[in-house]
Coordinates of C-alpha atoms and ligand atoms in Angstrom, one line a residue:
M13 CA -40.2 69.6 -53.0
S14 CA -41.8 69.9 -49.7
Q15 CA -43.2 66.8 -48.0
S16 CA -46.9 66.3 -48.2
A17 CA -48.9 66.3 -44.9
E18 CA -49.5 62.5 -45.3
T19 CA -45.8 61.7 -45.7
A20 CA -44.9 63.8 -42.7
E21 CA -47.5 62.1 -40.7
L22 CA -46.3 58.6 -41.8
I23 CA -42.7 59.4 -40.9
A24 CA -43.8 60.8 -37.5
R25 CA -45.7 57.5 -36.9
A26 CA -42.6 55.5 -37.8
E27 CA -40.4 57.4 -35.4
A28 CA -43.0 57.1 -32.7
L29 CA -43.0 53.3 -33.4
V30 CA -39.2 53.1 -32.8
I31 CA -39.5 54.8 -29.5
G32 CA -42.4 52.6 -28.4
A33 CA -40.5 49.5 -29.7
E34 CA -37.4 50.3 -27.7
R35 CA -39.5 50.7 -24.6
E36 CA -41.4 47.4 -25.1
L37 CA -38.3 45.5 -25.9
A38 CA -36.6 46.8 -22.8
A39 CA -39.6 45.6 -20.8
S40 CA -39.4 42.0 -22.2
K41 CA -37.6 39.8 -19.7
T42 CA -38.2 36.3 -21.1
P43 CA -37.9 34.7 -24.5
A44 CA -41.7 34.3 -24.6
E45 CA -42.4 38.0 -23.9
L46 CA -39.8 38.9 -26.4
A47 CA -41.4 36.7 -29.0
E48 CA -44.7 38.4 -28.5
V49 CA -43.2 41.9 -28.8
R50 CA -41.3 40.8 -31.9
A51 CA -44.5 39.6 -33.5
S52 CA -46.3 42.8 -32.8
L53 CA -43.5 44.8 -34.4
V54 CA -42.2 42.8 -37.4
G55 CA -44.6 39.9 -37.6
K56 CA -47.0 39.4 -40.5
K57 CA -49.6 41.6 -38.8
G58 CA -47.1 43.8 -37.1
A59 CA -46.7 47.6 -36.9
V60 CA -43.9 47.6 -39.5
K61 CA -46.1 45.8 -42.1
D62 CA -48.8 48.4 -41.3
L63 CA -46.5 51.2 -42.1
Q64 CA -45.4 49.6 -45.3
R65 CA -49.0 49.2 -46.3
S66 CA -49.7 52.9 -45.6
I67 CA -47.1 53.8 -48.2
S68 CA -49.2 52.5 -51.0
R69 CA -51.9 55.0 -50.0
L70 CA -49.7 58.0 -50.4
P71 CA -49.6 60.1 -53.5
K72 CA -47.3 58.5 -56.1
E73 CA -44.6 61.2 -55.9
A74 CA -44.3 60.9 -52.1
R75 CA -43.9 57.1 -52.0
R76 CA -40.2 56.9 -52.6
D77 CA -39.1 59.1 -49.7
A78 CA -41.7 57.6 -47.4
G79 CA -40.5 54.1 -48.4
Q80 CA -36.9 54.9 -47.7
A81 CA -37.8 56.3 -44.3
V82 CA -39.8 53.3 -43.3
N83 CA -37.0 50.9 -44.5
V84 CA -34.6 52.7 -42.2
I85 CA -37.0 52.4 -39.3
A86 CA -37.6 48.7 -40.0
K87 CA -33.9 48.0 -39.9
R88 CA -33.5 49.8 -36.6
I89 CA -36.3 47.9 -35.1
Q90 CA -34.9 44.5 -36.3
A91 CA -31.5 45.5 -34.9
A92 CA -33.1 46.4 -31.6
I93 CA -34.9 43.1 -31.5
D94 CA -31.7 41.1 -32.2
T95 CA -29.7 43.0 -29.5
R96 CA -32.5 42.5 -27.0
R97 CA -32.7 38.8 -27.9
A98 CA -29.0 38.3 -27.2
E99 CA -29.5 40.1 -23.8
V100 CA -32.5 38.0 -22.8
D101 CA -30.9 34.8 -24.0
A102 CA -27.8 35.6 -22.0
A103 CA -29.8 36.6 -18.9
T104 CA -32.1 33.6 -19.0
G105 CA -29.5 31.0 -20.2
H106 CA -31.8 30.3 -23.2
V107 CA -30.2 28.7 -26.2
A108 CA -31.8 30.0 -29.3
L109 CA -32.1 27.0 -31.7
D110 CA -32.3 27.2 -35.4
P111 CA -35.7 25.5 -36.0
T112 CA -34.2 23.6 -38.9
F113 CA -31.5 22.1 -36.7
D114 CA -32.1 18.6 -35.5
P115 CA -29.8 17.8 -32.6
S116 CA -30.5 14.1 -32.9
W117 CA -28.8 13.8 -36.2
P118 CA -25.2 12.5 -36.3
G119 CA -22.6 15.1 -37.1
T120 CA -21.1 15.6 -40.5
S121 CA -17.8 13.9 -40.4
V122 CA -14.8 15.0 -42.4
P123 CA -13.1 11.8 -43.8
D124 CA -9.5 11.2 -42.7
G125 CA -6.9 11.2 -45.4
S126 CA -4.4 8.4 -45.6
L127 CA -0.8 8.1 -46.7
H128 CA -0.2 7.1 -50.2
P129 CA 1.2 3.5 -50.6
V130 CA 4.4 4.9 -52.2
T131 CA 4.9 7.2 -49.2
L132 CA 4.4 4.2 -46.9
V133 CA 6.9 2.1 -48.7
L134 CA 9.4 5.0 -48.9
E135 CA 9.1 5.4 -45.1
E136 CA 9.8 1.7 -44.6
I137 CA 12.8 1.8 -47.0
R138 CA 14.1 4.8 -45.0
R139 CA 13.7 3.0 -41.8
I140 CA 15.6 -0.1 -43.0
F141 CA 18.5 1.7 -44.6
T142 CA 18.8 4.2 -41.7
R143 CA 19.1 1.2 -39.4
L144 CA 21.8 -0.2 -41.6
G145 CA 23.8 3.0 -41.1
F146 CA 23.0 4.7 -44.4
D147 CA 22.6 8.5 -44.5
E148 CA 19.6 9.9 -46.5
V149 CA 20.7 12.3 -49.2
S150 CA 19.0 13.9 -52.3
G151 CA 19.8 15.5 -55.6
P152 CA 18.1 17.7 -58.2
E153 CA 15.5 16.3 -60.6
V154 CA 16.8 18.5 -63.4
E155 CA 20.3 17.2 -64.1
D156 CA 23.2 17.7 -66.5
A157 CA 24.7 15.1 -68.7
W158 CA 27.8 14.8 -66.5
H159 CA 25.9 13.5 -63.5
N160 CA 23.3 11.5 -65.4
F161 CA 25.7 9.9 -67.9
D162 CA 29.3 10.8 -68.3
A163 CA 30.5 10.3 -64.7
L164 CA 28.6 7.1 -64.7
N165 CA 30.6 5.7 -67.6
I166 CA 27.8 6.2 -70.1
P167 CA 29.7 7.7 -73.1
A168 CA 28.4 10.2 -75.6
H169 CA 27.4 7.7 -78.2
H170 CA 25.5 5.4 -75.8
P171 CA 21.9 4.7 -76.7
A172 CA 20.7 5.4 -73.2
R173 CA 21.4 9.1 -74.0
L174 CA 19.1 9.2 -77.0
P175 CA 16.5 12.0 -77.0
S176 CA 13.8 9.3 -77.5
D177 CA 14.8 7.7 -74.2
N178 CA 15.0 10.9 -72.1
F179 CA 13.1 14.1 -71.3
Y180 CA 15.7 16.7 -72.3
V181 CA 14.9 20.2 -71.0
E182 CA 17.4 22.3 -72.9
G183 CA 20.8 21.5 -74.3
D184 CA 22.1 18.6 -72.4
R185 CA 20.0 19.2 -69.3
L186 CA 17.3 16.7 -68.7
L187 CA 14.9 15.3 -66.1
R188 CA 17.1 12.7 -64.5
S189 CA 16.4 9.2 -65.8
Q190 CA 17.9 7.6 -62.7
T191 CA 18.8 8.4 -59.1
S192 CA 22.4 7.2 -59.8
T193 CA 23.1 10.9 -60.5
V194 CA 23.1 11.3 -56.7
Q195 CA 26.0 8.7 -56.4
V196 CA 28.1 11.1 -58.4
R197 CA 27.1 14.1 -56.4
V198 CA 27.9 12.4 -53.2
M199 CA 31.3 11.0 -54.3
E200 CA 32.2 14.5 -55.6
T201 CA 31.7 16.0 -52.2
R202 CA 32.4 13.3 -49.6
E203 CA 35.5 11.4 -48.6
P204 CA 35.1 7.6 -48.1
P205 CA 34.1 5.8 -46.2
F206 CA 30.4 6.5 -46.4
R207 CA 27.0 4.9 -46.8
V208 CA 24.1 6.8 -48.4
F209 CA 20.7 6.3 -49.8
A210 CA 18.8 8.7 -52.0
P211 CA 15.1 8.5 -52.6
G212 CA 13.6 10.5 -55.4
R213 CA 11.6 10.9 -58.6
V214 CA 12.9 9.9 -62.0
Y215 CA 11.5 10.4 -65.5
R216 CA 11.5 8.3 -68.7
P217 CA 9.4 8.5 -71.9
E218 CA 7.8 5.1 -71.3
T219 CA 4.5 4.0 -72.7
V220 CA 2.3 3.6 -69.6
D221 CA 1.1 0.0 -69.0
A222 CA 0.6 -2.4 -66.1
T223 CA 4.3 -2.2 -65.1
H224 CA 5.5 1.1 -66.5
L225 CA 5.1 4.8 -65.7
Y226 CA 6.9 7.8 -67.2
A227 CA 7.5 9.3 -63.8
F228 CA 8.3 7.1 -60.8
H229 CA 10.4 6.8 -57.8
Q230 CA 13.8 5.2 -57.2
V231 CA 16.0 4.8 -54.1
E232 CA 19.6 4.8 -54.9
G233 CA 22.1 3.3 -52.4
L234 CA 25.9 3.6 -52.3
M235 CA 28.6 2.4 -49.9
V236 CA 32.2 3.2 -50.5
G237 CA 35.2 2.3 -48.3
E238 CA 38.2 0.1 -48.0
D239 CA 37.4 -3.6 -48.5
V240 CA 33.8 -3.2 -49.4
T241 CA 32.9 -6.4 -51.3
F242 CA 30.1 -8.1 -53.2
A243 CA 29.3 -10.1 -50.0
D244 CA 28.5 -6.8 -48.3
L245 CA 26.2 -5.9 -51.1
K246 CA 24.4 -9.3 -50.9
A247 CA 24.0 -9.1 -47.2
C248 CA 22.7 -5.6 -47.3
L249 CA 20.1 -6.3 -50.0
R250 CA 19.0 -9.6 -48.5
T251 CA 18.5 -7.8 -45.2
F252 CA 16.5 -5.2 -47.0
A253 CA 14.3 -7.8 -48.7
E254 CA 13.7 -9.7 -45.5
S255 CA 12.9 -6.6 -43.5
M256 CA 10.5 -5.5 -46.2
Y257 CA 8.7 -8.7 -47.0
G258 CA 9.4 -11.1 -44.1
A259 CA 12.1 -13.7 -43.6
G260 CA 10.4 -16.2 -46.0
V261 CA 10.8 -13.9 -49.0
Q262 CA 12.2 -15.6 -52.1
T263 CA 15.0 -13.6 -53.8
R264 CA 17.5 -14.2 -56.6
F265 CA 20.6 -12.3 -57.8
R266 CA 20.8 -12.5 -61.5
P267 CA 24.0 -11.5 -63.5
S268 CA 23.3 -8.3 -65.4
Y269 CA 25.0 -5.3 -67.0
F270 CA 25.2 -1.7 -66.0
P271 CA 27.8 0.7 -67.4
F272 CA 28.6 2.1 -63.9
T273 CA 29.1 -1.3 -62.1
E274 CA 31.4 -4.2 -62.6
V275 CA 30.2 -6.8 -61.6
S276 CA 26.5 -6.1 -62.0
A277 CA 23.4 -8.0 -60.9
E278 CA 19.7 -7.6 -60.6
L279 CA 17.7 -8.6 -57.5
D280 CA 14.4 -10.3 -58.3
L281 CA 11.6 -11.2 -56.1
R282 CA 9.1 -13.9 -56.7
C283 CA 6.2 -12.5 -58.7
P284 CA 3.2 -11.9 -56.4
G285 CA 0.7 -12.5 -59.2
C286 CA 2.1 -16.0 -59.8
L287 CA 2.6 -16.8 -56.1
D288 CA -1.2 -16.4 -55.7
R289 CA -1.7 -19.2 -58.1
G290 CA 0.3 -21.6 -55.9
G291 CA 3.4 -23.5 -56.7
D292 CA 7.0 -22.7 -55.9
A293 CA 9.4 -20.4 -57.5
N294 CA 10.8 -22.7 -60.2
S295 CA 7.9 -24.9 -61.1
A296 CA 6.3 -24.3 -64.5
L297 CA 3.0 -22.9 -63.4
P298 CA 0.0 -23.6 -65.5
G299 CA -1.4 -20.2 -66.4
A300 CA 1.7 -18.3 -65.3
I301 CA 2.3 -17.4 -69.0
D302 CA -0.6 -15.0 -68.9
C303 CA 0.2 -13.5 -65.5
S304 CA -0.3 -9.7 -66.0
V305 CA 2.3 -8.8 -63.4
C306 CA 5.4 -10.6 -64.7
G307 CA 4.2 -11.7 -68.1
G308 CA 5.1 -15.3 -67.3
E309 CA 8.7 -14.6 -66.0
R310 CA 7.6 -15.7 -62.5
W311 CA 10.1 -13.3 -61.0
M312 CA 9.9 -9.5 -60.7
E313 CA 12.9 -7.3 -61.1
V314 CA 13.1 -5.0 -58.1
L315 CA 16.6 -3.4 -58.3
G316 CA 19.8 -3.2 -60.2
C317 CA 23.1 -3.4 -58.3
G318 CA 26.8 -4.1 -58.5
M319 CA 30.3 -3.0 -57.5
V320 CA 31.0 0.6 -58.4
H321 CA 33.0 0.6 -61.7
P322 CA 36.6 1.8 -61.2
R323 CA 36.1 4.3 -64.0
V324 CA 33.2 5.9 -62.0
L325 CA 35.5 6.1 -59.0
R326 CA 38.2 7.7 -61.1
S327 CA 35.8 10.2 -62.6
V328 CA 35.1 11.6 -59.1
E329 CA 38.7 11.3 -58.1
I330 CA 38.4 8.4 -55.7
D331 CA 41.3 6.0 -55.9
P332 CA 40.0 2.6 -57.1
E333 CA 43.2 0.9 -55.9
R334 CA 42.4 2.0 -52.3
Y335 CA 38.6 2.1 -52.3
T336 CA 35.8 -0.1 -53.5
G337 CA 32.1 0.3 -53.3
F338 CA 28.7 -1.2 -54.1
A339 CA 25.6 0.5 -55.4
F340 CA 22.0 -0.3 -56.1
G341 CA 19.0 1.4 -57.5
M342 CA 15.4 0.2 -56.8
G343 CA 12.0 1.1 -58.2
V344 CA 9.8 2.1 -55.3
E345 CA 6.5 1.5 -57.2
R346 CA 7.7 -2.1 -57.9
V347 CA 8.5 -2.6 -54.2
A348 CA 4.9 -1.3 -53.4
M349 CA 3.4 -3.7 -56.0
R350 CA 5.2 -6.6 -54.5
R351 CA 4.3 -5.5 -51.0
W352 CA 0.5 -5.3 -51.6
K353 CA 0.3 -7.7 -54.5
L354 CA -0.9 -5.1 -56.9
D355 CA -1.2 -6.3 -60.5
D356 CA -1.2 -2.8 -62.1
I357 CA 1.2 0.0 -61.4
R358 CA -1.3 2.5 -62.7
L359 CA -3.3 2.0 -59.5
L360 CA -0.6 4.1 -57.8
V361 CA -1.2 7.2 -59.9
E362 CA -5.0 7.1 -60.6
N363 CA -5.9 8.6 -57.2
D364 CA -9.0 6.5 -56.9
V365 CA -10.1 6.9 -53.3
R366 CA -11.6 3.4 -53.3
F367 CA -8.0 2.2 -53.8
L368 CA -6.1 4.8 -51.7
S369 CA -8.4 4.6 -48.6
Q370 CA -7.4 0.9 -48.1
F371 CA -4.0 2.0 -46.9
R372 CA -4.6 3.2 -43.3
Ligands
DAH22 N1 20.2 3.3 -62.4 C1 19.7 2.0 -62.7 C2 18.4 2.1 -63.4 O1 17.8 3.2 -63.4 C3 19.5 1.2 -61.5 C4 20.8 0.8 -60.9 C5 21.5 -0.3 -61.3 C6 21.4 1.6 -59.9 C7 22.7 -0.7 -60.8 C8 22.6 1.3 -59.4 C9 23.3 0.1 -59.8 O2 23.2 2.0 -58.4 O3 24.4 -0.2 -59.2 O4 17.9 1.2 -63.9

């Protein structure tokens, strides 16, 4: 189909417009001149609008081609304007401002993150035990029954191995229920003497409440050598408690039982919830009975400890006649709770920024 005379004329006008536009743009030397030329070209009453209006006066069958031609021209003109504006701005030092930009407004700030309280406590624990000469070690979270139970003197029939008390993965593999597994791994590979600590996550099918989670952190400690005694254990853990909570911290070692230690004890710290109600450690506090942190116990268990059982040493081929050792395992969330007087462990996993942003 041949172009109609009107279409040909319109396209000729458009092409002439581009040539004229390029000349006028080149002649604009200031932002104000450029603004004027721009308005005459692409403004509401500009030449491009004129061309577009002319299209509607063409015969129907010619409109599509003419429309396309005019669009191409309009784009070229806009591009020429943009290029020239950049040149004029550069030459005149003019800074083109977005008219919606208000430089008097404060900037948009990106809030800083903060370290999680469990991370902060872990760092502190690391610092303390490193200073006491312990090496940091780690072990896998998916374990086998040997490292989680057998080598730790927890025999096959022991209730701690029940499926209802553990997250078994397949066969006798499970998500470790304690970091004591790392004791075994270390003793299997190192010759005494050594001192190690092993932070990590552990898993138990607990019902979540103010003091229990089903996944939490422990730090295991182990020291084996000649002449390691319970006095070493006490000195070490007392130093830990004082470094963590200050010299005035109230602690107590309470006789306990663990299959992998003999003797065994638990280290308790005075319950922070009760302490806030006043009174000393042993007084019968009015209202302590309904303390949500300790349930009226007045003390909070922080870790289990003891002298490594000779059977455990034998299971990893360390001679218990020659070597002795102590071990401990602490709950990191509990340490954090005591540190910041939290009355609910769930605060540590809810990821509420109103809580988390307080730890900076
Ligand atoms: N593994 C024990 C638990 O999960 C804690 C523990 C107690 C670790 C005594 C030890 C220890 O190393 O000697 O409750």
